[in-house]
PDB file of C-alpha atoms and ligand atoms in Angstrom:
ATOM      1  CA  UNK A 143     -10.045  16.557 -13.693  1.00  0.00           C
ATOM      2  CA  UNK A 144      -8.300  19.528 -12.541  1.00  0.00           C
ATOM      3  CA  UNK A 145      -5.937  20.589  -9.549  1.00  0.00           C
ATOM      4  CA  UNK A 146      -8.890  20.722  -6.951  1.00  0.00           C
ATOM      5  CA  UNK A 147     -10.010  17.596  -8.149  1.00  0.00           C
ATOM      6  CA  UNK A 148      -9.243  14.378  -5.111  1.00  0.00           C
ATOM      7  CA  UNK A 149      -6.890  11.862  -5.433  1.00  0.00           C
ATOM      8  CA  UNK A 150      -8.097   8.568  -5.782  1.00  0.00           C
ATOM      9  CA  UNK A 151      -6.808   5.946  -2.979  1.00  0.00           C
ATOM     10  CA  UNK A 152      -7.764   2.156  -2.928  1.00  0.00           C
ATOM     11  CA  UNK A 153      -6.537  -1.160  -0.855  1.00  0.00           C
ATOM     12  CA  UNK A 154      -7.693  -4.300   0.138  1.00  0.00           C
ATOM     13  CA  UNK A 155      -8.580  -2.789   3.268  1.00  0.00           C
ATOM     14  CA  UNK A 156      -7.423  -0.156   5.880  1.00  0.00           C
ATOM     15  CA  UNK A 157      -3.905  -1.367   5.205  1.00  0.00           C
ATOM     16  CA  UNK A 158      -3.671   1.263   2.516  1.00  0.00           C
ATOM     17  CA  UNK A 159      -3.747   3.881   5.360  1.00  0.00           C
ATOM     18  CA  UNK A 160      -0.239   3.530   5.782  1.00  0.00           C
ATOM     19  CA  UNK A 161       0.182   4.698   2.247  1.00  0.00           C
ATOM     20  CA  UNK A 162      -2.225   7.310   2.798  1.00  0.00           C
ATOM     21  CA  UNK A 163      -0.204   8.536   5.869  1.00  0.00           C
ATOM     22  CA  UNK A 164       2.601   9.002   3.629  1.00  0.00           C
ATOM     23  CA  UNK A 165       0.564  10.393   0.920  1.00  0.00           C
ATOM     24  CA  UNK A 166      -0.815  13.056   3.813  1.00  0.00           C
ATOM     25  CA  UNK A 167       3.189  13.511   4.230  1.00  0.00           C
ATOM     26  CA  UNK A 168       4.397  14.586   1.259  1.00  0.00           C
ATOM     27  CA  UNK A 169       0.953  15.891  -0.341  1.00  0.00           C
ATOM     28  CA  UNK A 170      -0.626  18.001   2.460  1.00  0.00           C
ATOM     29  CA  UNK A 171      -2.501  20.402   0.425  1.00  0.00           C
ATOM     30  CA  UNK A 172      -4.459  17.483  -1.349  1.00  0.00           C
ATOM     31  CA  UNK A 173      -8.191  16.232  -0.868  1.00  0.00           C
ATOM     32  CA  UNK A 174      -8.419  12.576  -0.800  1.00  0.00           C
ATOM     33  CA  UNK A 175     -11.238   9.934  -1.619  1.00  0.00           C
ATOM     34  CA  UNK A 176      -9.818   7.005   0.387  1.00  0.00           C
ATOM     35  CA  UNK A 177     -11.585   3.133  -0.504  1.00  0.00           C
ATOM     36  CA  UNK A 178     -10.812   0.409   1.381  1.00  0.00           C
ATOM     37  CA  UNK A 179     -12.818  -2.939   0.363  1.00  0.00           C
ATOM     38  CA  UNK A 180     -13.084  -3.673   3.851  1.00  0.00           C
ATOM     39  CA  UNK A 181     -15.926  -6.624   2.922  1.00  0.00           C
ATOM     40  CA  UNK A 182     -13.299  -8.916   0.900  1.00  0.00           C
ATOM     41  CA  UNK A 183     -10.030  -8.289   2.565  1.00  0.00           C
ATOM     42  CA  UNK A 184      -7.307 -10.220   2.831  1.00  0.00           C
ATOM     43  CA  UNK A 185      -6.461  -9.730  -1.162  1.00  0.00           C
ATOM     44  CA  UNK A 186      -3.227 -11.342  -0.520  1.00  0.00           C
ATOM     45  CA  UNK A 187      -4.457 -15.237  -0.471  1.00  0.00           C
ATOM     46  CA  UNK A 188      -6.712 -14.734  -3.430  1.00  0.00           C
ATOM     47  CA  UNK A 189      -6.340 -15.906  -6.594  1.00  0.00           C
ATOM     48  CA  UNK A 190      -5.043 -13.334  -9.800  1.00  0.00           C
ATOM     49  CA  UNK A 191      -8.558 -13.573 -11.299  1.00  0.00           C
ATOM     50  CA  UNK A 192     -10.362 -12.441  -7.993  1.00  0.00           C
ATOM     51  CA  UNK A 193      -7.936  -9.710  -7.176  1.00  0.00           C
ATOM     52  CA  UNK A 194      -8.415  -8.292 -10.917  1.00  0.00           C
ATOM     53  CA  UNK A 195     -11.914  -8.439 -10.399  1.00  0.00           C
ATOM     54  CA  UNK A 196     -11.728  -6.589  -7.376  1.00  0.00           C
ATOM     55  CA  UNK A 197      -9.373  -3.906  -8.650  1.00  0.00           C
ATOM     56  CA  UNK A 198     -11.600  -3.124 -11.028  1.00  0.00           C
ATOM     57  CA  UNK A 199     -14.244  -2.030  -8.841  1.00  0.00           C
ATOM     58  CA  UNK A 200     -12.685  -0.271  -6.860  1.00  0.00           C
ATOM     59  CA  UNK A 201     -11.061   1.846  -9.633  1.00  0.00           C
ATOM     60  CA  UNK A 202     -14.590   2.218 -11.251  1.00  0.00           C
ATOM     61  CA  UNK A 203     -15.936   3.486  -7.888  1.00  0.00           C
ATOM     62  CA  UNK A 204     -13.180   6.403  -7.672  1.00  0.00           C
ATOM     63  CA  UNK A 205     -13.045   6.853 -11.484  1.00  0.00           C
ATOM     64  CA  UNK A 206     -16.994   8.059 -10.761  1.00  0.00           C
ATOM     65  CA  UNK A 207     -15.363  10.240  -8.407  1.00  0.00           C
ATOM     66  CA  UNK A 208     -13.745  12.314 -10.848  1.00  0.00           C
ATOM     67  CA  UNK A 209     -10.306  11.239  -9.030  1.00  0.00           C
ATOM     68  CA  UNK A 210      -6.787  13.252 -10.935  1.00  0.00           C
ATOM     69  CA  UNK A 211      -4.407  10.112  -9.566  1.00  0.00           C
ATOM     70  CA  UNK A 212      -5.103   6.922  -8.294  1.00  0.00           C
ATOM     71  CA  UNK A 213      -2.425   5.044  -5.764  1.00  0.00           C
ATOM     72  CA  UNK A 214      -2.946   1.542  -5.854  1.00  0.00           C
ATOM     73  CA  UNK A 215      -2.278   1.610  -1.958  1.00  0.00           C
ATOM     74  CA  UNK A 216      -2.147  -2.214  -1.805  1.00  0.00           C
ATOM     75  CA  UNK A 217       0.692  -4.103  -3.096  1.00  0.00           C
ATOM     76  CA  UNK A 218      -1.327  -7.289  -3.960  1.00  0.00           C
ATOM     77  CA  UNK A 219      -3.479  -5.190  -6.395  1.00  0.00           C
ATOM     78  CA  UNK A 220       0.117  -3.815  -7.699  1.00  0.00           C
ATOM     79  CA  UNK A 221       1.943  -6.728  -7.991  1.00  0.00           C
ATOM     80  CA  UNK A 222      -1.164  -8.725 -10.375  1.00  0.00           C
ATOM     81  CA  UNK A 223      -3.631  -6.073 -11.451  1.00  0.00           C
ATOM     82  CA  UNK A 224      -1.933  -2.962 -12.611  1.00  0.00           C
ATOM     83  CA  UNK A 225      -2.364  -3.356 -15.845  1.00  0.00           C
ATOM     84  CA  UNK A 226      -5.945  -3.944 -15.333  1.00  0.00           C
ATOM     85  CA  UNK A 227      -6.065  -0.678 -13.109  1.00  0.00           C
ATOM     86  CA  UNK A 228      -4.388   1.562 -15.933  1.00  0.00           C
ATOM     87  CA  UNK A 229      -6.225   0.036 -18.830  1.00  0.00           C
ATOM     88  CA  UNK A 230      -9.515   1.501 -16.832  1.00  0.00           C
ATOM     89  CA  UNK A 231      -7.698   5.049 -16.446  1.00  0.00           C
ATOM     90  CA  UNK A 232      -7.401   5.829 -19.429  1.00  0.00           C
ATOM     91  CA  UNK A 233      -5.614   9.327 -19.352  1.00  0.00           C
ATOM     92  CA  UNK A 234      -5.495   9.305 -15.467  1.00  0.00           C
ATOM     93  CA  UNK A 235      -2.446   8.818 -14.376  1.00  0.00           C
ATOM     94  CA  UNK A 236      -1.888   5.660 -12.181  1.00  0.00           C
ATOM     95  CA  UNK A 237       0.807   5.105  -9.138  1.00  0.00           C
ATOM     96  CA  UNK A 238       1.655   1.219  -8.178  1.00  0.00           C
ATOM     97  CA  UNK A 239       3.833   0.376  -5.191  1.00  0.00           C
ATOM     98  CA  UNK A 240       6.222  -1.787  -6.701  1.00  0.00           C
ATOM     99  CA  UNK A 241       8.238   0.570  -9.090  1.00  0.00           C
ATOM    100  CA  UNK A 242       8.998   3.507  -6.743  1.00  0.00           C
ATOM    101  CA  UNK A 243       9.679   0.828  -4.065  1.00  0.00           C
ATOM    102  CA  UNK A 244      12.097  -1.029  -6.383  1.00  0.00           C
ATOM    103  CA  UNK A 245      13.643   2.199  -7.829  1.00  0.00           C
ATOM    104  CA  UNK A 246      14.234   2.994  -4.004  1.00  0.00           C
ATOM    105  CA  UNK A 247      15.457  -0.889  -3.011  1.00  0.00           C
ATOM    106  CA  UNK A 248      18.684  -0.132  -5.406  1.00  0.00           C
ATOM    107  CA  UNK A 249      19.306   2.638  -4.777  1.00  0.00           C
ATOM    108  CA  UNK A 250      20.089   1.397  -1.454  1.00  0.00           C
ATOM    109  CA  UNK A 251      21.758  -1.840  -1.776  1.00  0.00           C
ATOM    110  CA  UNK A 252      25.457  -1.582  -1.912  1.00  0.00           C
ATOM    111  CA  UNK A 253      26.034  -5.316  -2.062  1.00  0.00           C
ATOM    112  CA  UNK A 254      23.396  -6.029  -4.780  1.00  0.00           C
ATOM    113  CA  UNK A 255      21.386  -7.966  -2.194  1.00  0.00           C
ATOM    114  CA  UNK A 256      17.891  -7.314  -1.728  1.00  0.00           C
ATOM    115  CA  UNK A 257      14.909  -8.909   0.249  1.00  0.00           C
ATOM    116  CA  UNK A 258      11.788  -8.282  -0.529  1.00  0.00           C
ATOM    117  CA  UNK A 259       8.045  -9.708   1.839  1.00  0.00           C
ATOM    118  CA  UNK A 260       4.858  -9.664   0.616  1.00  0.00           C
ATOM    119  CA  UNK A 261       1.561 -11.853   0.557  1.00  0.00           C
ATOM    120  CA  UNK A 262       1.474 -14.436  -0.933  1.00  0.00           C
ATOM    121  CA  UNK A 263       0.018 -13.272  -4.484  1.00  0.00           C
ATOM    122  CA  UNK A 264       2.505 -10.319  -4.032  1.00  0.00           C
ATOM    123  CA  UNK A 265       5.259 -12.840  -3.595  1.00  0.00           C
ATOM    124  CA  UNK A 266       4.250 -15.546  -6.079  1.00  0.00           C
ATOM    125  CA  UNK A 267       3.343 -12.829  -9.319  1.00  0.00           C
ATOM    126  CA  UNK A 268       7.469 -11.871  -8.779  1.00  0.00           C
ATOM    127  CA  UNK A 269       6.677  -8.889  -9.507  1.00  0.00           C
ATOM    128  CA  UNK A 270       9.513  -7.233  -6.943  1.00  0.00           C
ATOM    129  CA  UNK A 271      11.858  -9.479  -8.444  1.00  0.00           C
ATOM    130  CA  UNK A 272      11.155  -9.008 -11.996  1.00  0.00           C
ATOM    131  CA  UNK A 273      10.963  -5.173 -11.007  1.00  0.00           C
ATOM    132  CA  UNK A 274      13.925  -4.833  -9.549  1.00  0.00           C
ATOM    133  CA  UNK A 275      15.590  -7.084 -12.219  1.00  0.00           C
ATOM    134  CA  UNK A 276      14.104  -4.637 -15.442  1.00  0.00           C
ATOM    135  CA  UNK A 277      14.493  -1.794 -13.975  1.00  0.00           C
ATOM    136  CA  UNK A 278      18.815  -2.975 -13.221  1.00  0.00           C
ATOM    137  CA  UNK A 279      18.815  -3.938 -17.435  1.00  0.00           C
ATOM    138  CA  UNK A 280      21.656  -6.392 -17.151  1.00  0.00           C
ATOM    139  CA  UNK A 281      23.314  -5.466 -13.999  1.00  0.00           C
ATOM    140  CA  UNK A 282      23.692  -7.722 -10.985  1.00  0.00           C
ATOM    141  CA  UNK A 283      21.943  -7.627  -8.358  1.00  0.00           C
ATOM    142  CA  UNK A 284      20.494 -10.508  -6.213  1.00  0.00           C
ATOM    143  CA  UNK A 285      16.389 -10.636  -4.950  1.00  0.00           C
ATOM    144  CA  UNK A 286      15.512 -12.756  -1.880  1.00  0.00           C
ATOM    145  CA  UNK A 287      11.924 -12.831  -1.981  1.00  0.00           C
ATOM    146  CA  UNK A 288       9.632 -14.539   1.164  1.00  0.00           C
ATOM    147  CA  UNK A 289       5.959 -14.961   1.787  1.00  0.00           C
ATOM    148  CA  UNK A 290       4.833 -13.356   5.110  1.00  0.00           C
ATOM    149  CA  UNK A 291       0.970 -14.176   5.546  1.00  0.00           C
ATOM    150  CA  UNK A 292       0.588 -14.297   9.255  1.00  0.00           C
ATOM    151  CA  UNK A 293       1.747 -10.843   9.429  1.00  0.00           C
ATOM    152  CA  UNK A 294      -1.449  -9.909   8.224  1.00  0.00           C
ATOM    153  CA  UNK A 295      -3.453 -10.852  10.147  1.00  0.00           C
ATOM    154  CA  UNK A 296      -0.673 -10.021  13.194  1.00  0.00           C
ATOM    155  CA  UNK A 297      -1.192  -6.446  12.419  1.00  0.00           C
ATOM    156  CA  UNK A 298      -4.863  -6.223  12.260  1.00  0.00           C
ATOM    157  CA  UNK A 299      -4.774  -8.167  15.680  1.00  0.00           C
ATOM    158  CA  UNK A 300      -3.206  -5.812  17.253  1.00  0.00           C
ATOM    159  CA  UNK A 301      -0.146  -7.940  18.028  1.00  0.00           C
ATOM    160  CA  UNK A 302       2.507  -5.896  16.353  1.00  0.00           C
ATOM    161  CA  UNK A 303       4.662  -5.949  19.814  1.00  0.00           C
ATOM    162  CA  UNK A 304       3.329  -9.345  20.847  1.00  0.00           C
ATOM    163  CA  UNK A 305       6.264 -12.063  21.227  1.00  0.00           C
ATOM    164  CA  UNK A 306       3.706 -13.724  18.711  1.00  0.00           C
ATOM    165  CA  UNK A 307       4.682 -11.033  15.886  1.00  0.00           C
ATOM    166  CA  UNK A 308       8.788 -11.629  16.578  1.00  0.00           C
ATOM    167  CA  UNK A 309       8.594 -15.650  16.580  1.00  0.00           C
ATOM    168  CA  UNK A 310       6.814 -15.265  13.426  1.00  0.00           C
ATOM    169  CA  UNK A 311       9.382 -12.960  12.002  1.00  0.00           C
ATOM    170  CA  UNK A 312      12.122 -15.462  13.514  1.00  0.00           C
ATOM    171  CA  UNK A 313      10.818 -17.881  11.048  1.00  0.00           C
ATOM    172  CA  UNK A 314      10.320 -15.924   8.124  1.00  0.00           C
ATOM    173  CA  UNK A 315      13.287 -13.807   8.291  1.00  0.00           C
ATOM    174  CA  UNK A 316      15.870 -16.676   9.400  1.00  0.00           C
ATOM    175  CA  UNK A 317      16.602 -17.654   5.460  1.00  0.00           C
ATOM    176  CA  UNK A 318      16.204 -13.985   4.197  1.00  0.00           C
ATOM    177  CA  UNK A 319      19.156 -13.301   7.076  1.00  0.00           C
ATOM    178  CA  UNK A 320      21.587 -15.971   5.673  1.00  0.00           C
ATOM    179  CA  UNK A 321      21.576 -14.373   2.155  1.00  0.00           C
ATOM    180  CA  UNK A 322      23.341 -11.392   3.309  1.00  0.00           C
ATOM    181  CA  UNK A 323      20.835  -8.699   2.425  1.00  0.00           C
ATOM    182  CA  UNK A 324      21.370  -5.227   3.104  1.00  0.00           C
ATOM    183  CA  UNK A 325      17.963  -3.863   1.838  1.00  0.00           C
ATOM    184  CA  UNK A 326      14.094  -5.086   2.418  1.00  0.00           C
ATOM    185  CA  UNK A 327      11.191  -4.063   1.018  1.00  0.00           C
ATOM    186  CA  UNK A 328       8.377  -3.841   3.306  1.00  0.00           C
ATOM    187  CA  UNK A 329       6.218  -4.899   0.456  1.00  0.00           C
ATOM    188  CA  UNK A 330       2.683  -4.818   1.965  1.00  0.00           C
ATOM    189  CA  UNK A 331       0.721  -2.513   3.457  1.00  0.00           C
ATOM    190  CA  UNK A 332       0.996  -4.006   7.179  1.00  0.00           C
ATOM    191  CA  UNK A 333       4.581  -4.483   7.376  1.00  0.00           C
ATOM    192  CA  UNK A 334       5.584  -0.650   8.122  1.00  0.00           C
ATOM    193  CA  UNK A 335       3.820  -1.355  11.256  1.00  0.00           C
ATOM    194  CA  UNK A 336       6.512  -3.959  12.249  1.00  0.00           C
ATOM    195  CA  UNK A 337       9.071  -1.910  11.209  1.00  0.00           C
ATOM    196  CA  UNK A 338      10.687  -1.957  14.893  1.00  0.00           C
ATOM    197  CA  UNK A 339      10.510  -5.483  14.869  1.00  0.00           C
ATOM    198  CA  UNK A 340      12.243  -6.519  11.545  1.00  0.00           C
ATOM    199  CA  UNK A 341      14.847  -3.757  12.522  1.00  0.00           C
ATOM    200  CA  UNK A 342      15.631  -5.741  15.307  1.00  0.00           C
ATOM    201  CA  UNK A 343      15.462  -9.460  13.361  1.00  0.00           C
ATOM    202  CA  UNK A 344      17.686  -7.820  10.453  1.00  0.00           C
ATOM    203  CA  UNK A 345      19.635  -5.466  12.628  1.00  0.00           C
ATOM    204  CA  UNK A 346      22.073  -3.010   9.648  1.00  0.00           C
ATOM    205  CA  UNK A 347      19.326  -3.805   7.205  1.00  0.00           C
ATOM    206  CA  UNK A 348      17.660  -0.620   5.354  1.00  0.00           C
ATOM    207  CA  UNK A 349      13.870  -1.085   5.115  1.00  0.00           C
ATOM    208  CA  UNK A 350      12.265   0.043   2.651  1.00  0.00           C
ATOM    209  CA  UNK A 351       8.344   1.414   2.873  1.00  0.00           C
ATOM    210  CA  UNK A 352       6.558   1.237  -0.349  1.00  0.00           C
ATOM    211  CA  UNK A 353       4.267   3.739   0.868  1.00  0.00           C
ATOM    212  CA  UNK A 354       6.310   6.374   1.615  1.00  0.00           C
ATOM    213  CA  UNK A 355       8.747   5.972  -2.048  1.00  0.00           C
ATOM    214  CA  UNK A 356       5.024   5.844  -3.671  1.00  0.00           C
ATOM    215  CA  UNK A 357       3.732   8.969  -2.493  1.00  0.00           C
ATOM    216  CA  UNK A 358       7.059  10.987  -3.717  1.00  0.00           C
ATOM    217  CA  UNK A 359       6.498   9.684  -7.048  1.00  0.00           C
ATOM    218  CA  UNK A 360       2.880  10.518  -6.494  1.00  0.00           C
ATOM    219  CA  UNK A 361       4.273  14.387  -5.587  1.00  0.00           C
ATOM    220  CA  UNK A 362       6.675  14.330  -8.571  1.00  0.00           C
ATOM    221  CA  UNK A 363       3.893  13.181 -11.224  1.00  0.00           C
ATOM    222  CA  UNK A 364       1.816  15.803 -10.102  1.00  0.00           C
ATOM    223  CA  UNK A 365       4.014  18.688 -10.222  1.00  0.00           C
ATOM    224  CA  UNK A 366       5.224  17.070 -13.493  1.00  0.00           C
ATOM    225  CA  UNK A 367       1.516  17.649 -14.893  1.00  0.00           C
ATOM    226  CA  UNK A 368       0.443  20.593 -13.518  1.00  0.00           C
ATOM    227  CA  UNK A 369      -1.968  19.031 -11.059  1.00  0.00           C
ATOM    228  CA  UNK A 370      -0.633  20.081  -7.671  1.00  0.00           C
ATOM    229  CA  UNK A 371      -3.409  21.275  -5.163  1.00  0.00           C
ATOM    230  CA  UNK A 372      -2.652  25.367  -4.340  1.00  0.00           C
ATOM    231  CA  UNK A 373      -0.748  25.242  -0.776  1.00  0.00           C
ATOM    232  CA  UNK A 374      -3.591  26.165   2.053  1.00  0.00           C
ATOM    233  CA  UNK A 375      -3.545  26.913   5.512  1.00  0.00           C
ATOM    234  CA  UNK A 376      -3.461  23.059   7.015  1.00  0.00           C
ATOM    235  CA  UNK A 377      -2.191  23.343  10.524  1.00  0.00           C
ATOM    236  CA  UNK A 378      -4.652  21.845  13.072  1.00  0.00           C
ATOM    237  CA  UNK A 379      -6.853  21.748   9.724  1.00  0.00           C
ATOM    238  CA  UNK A 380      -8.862  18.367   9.162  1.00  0.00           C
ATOM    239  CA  UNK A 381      -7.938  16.736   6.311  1.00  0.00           C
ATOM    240  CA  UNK A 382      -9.990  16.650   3.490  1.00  0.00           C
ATOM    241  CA  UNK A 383     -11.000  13.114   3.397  1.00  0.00           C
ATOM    242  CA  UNK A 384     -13.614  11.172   2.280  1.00  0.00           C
ATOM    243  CA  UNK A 385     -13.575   7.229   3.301  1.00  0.00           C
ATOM    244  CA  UNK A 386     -15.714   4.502   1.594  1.00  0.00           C
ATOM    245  CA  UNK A 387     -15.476   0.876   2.697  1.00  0.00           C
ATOM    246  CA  UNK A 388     -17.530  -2.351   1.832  1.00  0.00           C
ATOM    247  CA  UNK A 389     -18.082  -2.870   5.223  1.00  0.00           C
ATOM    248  CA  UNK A 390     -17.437  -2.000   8.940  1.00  0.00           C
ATOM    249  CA  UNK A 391     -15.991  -4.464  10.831  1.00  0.00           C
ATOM    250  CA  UNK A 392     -15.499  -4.555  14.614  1.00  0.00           C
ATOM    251  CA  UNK A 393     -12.530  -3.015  15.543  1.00  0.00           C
ATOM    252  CA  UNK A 394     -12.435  -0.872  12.191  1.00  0.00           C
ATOM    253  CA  UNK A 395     -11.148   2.372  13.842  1.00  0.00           C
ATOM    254  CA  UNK A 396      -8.924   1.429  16.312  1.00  0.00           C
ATOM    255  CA  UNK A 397      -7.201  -0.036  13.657  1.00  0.00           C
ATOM    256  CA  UNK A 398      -7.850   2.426  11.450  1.00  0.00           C
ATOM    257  CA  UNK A 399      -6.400   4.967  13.865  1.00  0.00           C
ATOM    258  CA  UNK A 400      -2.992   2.681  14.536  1.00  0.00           C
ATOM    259  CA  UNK A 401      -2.436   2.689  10.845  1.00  0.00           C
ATOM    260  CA  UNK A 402      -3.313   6.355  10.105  1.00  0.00           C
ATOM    261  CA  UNK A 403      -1.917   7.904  13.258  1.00  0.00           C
ATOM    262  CA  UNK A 404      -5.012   9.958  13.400  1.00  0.00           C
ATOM    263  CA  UNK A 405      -8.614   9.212  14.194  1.00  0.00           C
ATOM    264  CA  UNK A 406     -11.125   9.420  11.173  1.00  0.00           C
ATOM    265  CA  UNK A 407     -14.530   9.734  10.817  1.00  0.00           C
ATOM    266  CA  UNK A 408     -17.281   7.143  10.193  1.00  0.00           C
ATOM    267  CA  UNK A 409     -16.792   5.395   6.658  1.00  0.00           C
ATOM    268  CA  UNK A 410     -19.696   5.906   4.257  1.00  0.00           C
ATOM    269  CA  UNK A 411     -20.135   2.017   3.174  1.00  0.00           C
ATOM    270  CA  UNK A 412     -20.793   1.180  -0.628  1.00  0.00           C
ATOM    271  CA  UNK A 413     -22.192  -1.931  -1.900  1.00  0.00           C
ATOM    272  CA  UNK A 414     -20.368  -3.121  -5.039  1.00  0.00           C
ATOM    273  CA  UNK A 415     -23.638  -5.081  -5.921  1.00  0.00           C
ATOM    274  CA  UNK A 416     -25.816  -1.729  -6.085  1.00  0.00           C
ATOM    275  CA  UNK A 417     -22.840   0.071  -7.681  1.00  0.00           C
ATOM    276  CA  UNK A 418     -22.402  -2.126 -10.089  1.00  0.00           C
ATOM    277  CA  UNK A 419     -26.396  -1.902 -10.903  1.00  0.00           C
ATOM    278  CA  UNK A 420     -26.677   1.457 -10.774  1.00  0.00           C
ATOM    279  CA  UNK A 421     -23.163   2.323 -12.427  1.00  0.00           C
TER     280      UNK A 421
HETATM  281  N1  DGL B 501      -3.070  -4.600   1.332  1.00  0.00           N
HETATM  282  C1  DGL B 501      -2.466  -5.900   1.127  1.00  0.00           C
HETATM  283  C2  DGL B 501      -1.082  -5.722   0.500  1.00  0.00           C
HETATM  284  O1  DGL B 501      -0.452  -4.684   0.600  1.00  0.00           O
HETATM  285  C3  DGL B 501      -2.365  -6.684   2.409  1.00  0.00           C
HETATM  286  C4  DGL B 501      -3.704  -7.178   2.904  1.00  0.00           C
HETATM  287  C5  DGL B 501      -4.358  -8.175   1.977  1.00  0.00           C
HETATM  288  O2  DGL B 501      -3.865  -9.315   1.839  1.00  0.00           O
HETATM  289  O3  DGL B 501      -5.336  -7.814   1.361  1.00  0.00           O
HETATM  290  O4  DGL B 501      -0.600  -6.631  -0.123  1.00  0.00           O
END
């Protein structure tokens, strides 16, 4: 691996675009190989042992690609199967979403109060909580943690703005707003799509997007190893990306567009049963 070499991006889905959005923000100069396992989304309802599985297959695949970083662009995958990811790595280096976004979460609490959402395997591993919790050693701080998993599927349905989206969030959010929070952490890949939404359910409450507190730690572990991508001409340039999926649903780039903000081209589509034949 070297500094022209891509950086490795995997979710659940096309959810991870958001995180790749970000990435694209803070790391224009980069080449990206983007995999979303389109075929076996939602991760977030699965059990520990299937979402290990998974990860692993997907690192594999961008491993092969001769990847310098891979961003676990799915918070599912980082809450239960990090270790799994970086045992497979080796010596590349490995970016989660829940330590930059719980590095970010206090940092921003001023009353020690912090929400976090997630799916439910997000939610259940505590990984936020626990996070949050090392990362304090012995201070005090307070986590409110609450399953979202209609927002999901919400989000891929287009319904974002829907009065659907905000009588879900009513429900979710109505304990989470008793506790007094300050701070949320948007912690799935959907939820930075409802960001307007939850702003107005939690009105003076700082969210926090994993994605975006991800891809600066991305940026700084880069420059940290010498890996950064020489700064190129890149206005009006396409970006260099390459995206795999498991499978091309209806409705895959409309969607994909809404969570990018930019249109992309046609998905090559892998088969994990060939890979895994051939590999
Ligand atoms: N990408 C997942 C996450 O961030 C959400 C979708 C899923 O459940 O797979 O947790």
């Amino acid at each position: 691996m070297n500094n022209n070499s891509p950086i490795g991006v995997f979710d659940s889905g096309i959810g991870g675009l958001t995180v790749l959005k970000q990435l694209i923000r803070f790391l224009p100069y980069e080449s990206y190989v983007y995999l979303g396992d389109t075929a076996r989304v939602p991760y977030g309802n699965k059990s520990d042992t299937i979402v290990k599985e998974y990860a692993q297959q997907c690192t594999e695949f961008l491993l092969q690609k001769g990847v310098k970083l891979v961003v676990v662009a799915c918070n599912t995958v980082s809450a239960v199967a990090l270790d799994t990811v970086r045992e497979l790595c080796g010596d590349v280096p490995v970016i989660g979403m829940i330590k930059p976004a719980s590095e970010a979460a206090l940092r921003s609490t001023i009353n020690g109060k912090i929400g976090v959402i997630g799916t439910r395997a997000t939610i259940h591993s505590e990984a936020y909580a626990l996070g949050i919790k090392d990362l304090l050693g012995g201070g005090e701080v307070e986590v409110f943690s609450q399953e979202c998993p209609l927002f999901v599927p919400i989000v891929e349905e287009g319904m974002a703005n829907h009065q659907i989206a905000r009588l879900a969030a009513e429900e979710y959010l109505t304990k989470l707003k008793q506790t007094n929070i300050d701070t949320l952490v948007l912690g799935c890949t959907h939820y930075p799509l409802l960001s307007r939404l939850l702003s107005e359910v939690l009105p003076d409450v700082i969210l926090v997007d994993s994605g975006e507190h991800s891809s600066v730690d991305a940026l700084r572990l880069l420059a940290e190893m010498n890996l950064l991508a020489a700064p190129r001409e890149v206005f009006m340039q396409k970006h260099p990306i390459e995206f795999f999926v498991t499978d091309v649903p209806s409705q895959f780039f409309d969607l994909a567009q809404k969570f990018l903000g930019f249109a992309i081209d046609s998905p090559k589509t892998i088969d994990f049963r060939e890979f895994a034949k051939n590999g």
